[in-house]
CSV table of C-alpha atoms in Angstrom, one decimal:
chain,number,residue,atom,x,y,z
A,960,MET,CA,221.8,27.5,41.3
A,961,GLU,CA,218.6,28.3,41.3
A,962,ARG,CA,217.2,31.8,40.9
A,963,SER,CA,214.9,33.7,43.4
A,964,GLU,CA,211.2,34.7,42.4
A,965,THR,CA,212.2,38.4,42.0
A,966,GLU,CA,215.0,37.5,39.3
A,967,LEU,CA,213.1,35.8,37.9
A,968,MET,CA,210.0,38.5,37.4
A,969,LEU,CA,212.4,40.3,36.6
A,970,LYS,CA,213.1,38.7,33.7
A,971,GLY,CA,209.7,38.6,32.7
A,972,TYR,CA,208.5,35.6,34.0
A,973,GLY,CA,205.0,35.7,35.5
A,974,LEU,CA,203.0,33.5,38.0
A,975,THR,CA,201.2,30.6,36.0
A,976,THR,CA,198.3,29.0,37.9
A,977,ALA,CA,196.8,25.0,36.1
A,978,GLU,CA,194.0,23.5,37.3
A,979,LEU,CA,194.4,20.0,35.6
A,980,PHE,CA,191.7,17.2,35.5
A,981,TYR,CA,191.9,14.0,35.3
A,982,HIS,CA,191.0,10.8,35.4
A,983,MET,CA,190.9,8.1,38.7
A,984,PRO,CA,192.8,5.2,37.2
A,985,ASP,CA,190.5,2.6,38.9
A,986,TYR,CA,187.4,4.6,38.1
A,987,ILE,CA,187.3,6.1,35.0
A,988,HIS,CA,184.0,7.9,34.8
A,989,VAL,CA,185.5,10.1,38.4
A,990,LEU,CA,187.5,13.2,37.5
A,991,ASN,CA,189.9,14.9,39.9
A,992,THR,CA,191.6,17.5,39.8
A,993,PHE,CA,195.1,18.6,41.0
A,994,ILE,CA,196.2,22.5,41.0
A,995,TRP,CA,200.0,23.3,39.7
A,996,GLN,CA,201.7,26.7,40.5
A,997,GLU,CA,205.2,27.9,38.9
A,998,TYR,CA,206.7,31.0,37.6
A,999,ASP,CA,207.0,30.4,33.5
A,1000,LEU,CA,207.5,32.8,30.4
A,1001,ALA,CA,204.0,33.5,28.6
A,1002,PRO,CA,203.1,33.0,25.7
A,1003,ASP,CA,205.6,29.4,25.0
A,1004,HIS,CA,204.4,28.2,29.1
A,1005,PRO,CA,207.9,25.6,28.6
A,1006,LYS,CA,207.3,24.7,32.4
A,1007,LEU,CA,203.8,24.5,32.1
A,1008,PHE,CA,203.9,22.0,29.0
A,1009,GLU,CA,207.1,20.3,30.8
A,1010,PHE,CA,204.9,19.3,33.4
A,1011,ILE,CA,202.0,18.3,31.2
A,1012,ASP,CA,204.3,15.8,29.5
A,1013,PHE,CA,205.7,14.5,32.7
A,1014,TRP,CA,201.8,14.0,33.8
A,1015,GLN,CA,201.1,11.7,30.4
A,1016,ARG,CA,204.5,9.9,31.1
A,1017,GLU,CA,204.5,9.0,34.5
A,1018,ILE,CA,201.0,9.3,36.2
A,1019,GLU,CA,198.6,6.4,35.5
A,1020,GLY,CA,195.2,9.3,35.5
A,1021,PRO,CA,194.8,10.5,32.4
A,1022,LEU,CA,194.6,14.3,31.8
A,1023,HIS,CA,190.5,15.5,30.7
A,1024,SER,CA,191.8,19.1,30.3
A,1025,VAL,CA,194.0,21.7,31.8
A,1026,LYS,CA,192.8,25.3,32.6
A,1027,PHE,CA,195.1,28.3,33.5
A,1028,THR,CA,196.0,31.4,33.9
A,1029,HIS,CA,199.0,33.6,33.9
A,1030,ARG,CA,199.5,37.5,35.8
A,1031,LYS,CA,203.2,39.4,35.3
A,1032,MET,CA,203.5,40.0,38.9
A,1033,ILE,CA,205.8,42.9,38.5
A,1034,ALA,CA,204.0,45.5,35.4
A,1035,PRO,CA,203.6,48.5,34.5
A,1036,GLY,CA,201.6,50.9,36.9
A,1037,GLU,CA,198.6,52.2,36.3
A,1038,TRP,CA,198.2,56.3,36.1
A,1039,ARG,CA,194.7,57.5,36.2
A,1040,ASN,CA,194.8,61.8,36.0
A,1041,GLN,CA,192.5,62.5,39.0
A,1042,VAL,CA,190.4,65.6,39.2
A,1043,GLY,CA,188.7,66.9,42.3
A,1044,GLU,CA,189.7,67.9,45.8
A,1045,PHE,CA,188.1,66.6,49.4
A,1046,ARG,CA,188.8,68.9,51.8
A,1047,VAL,CA,189.2,67.0,56.1
A,1048,ASN,CA,187.8,70.0,58.4
């Protein structure tokens, strides 16, 4: 059974976005990009590394580099003490 996005976020998952740079199989000096996005757990990122392993096993274009970012969607809110008053007449 697949979990909903809300359930994943409540369990600590965040949205991981990775940009994979890879060499074209027929033109080894040409780089192309692929964007991958999934809910994953930081700091280990098991789903991201599973995808990278899959890429290296199954895809012909060898990886050049991977750039990724991770953002928790549900996090403690920020609170600021506001001093001042605005009057609208």
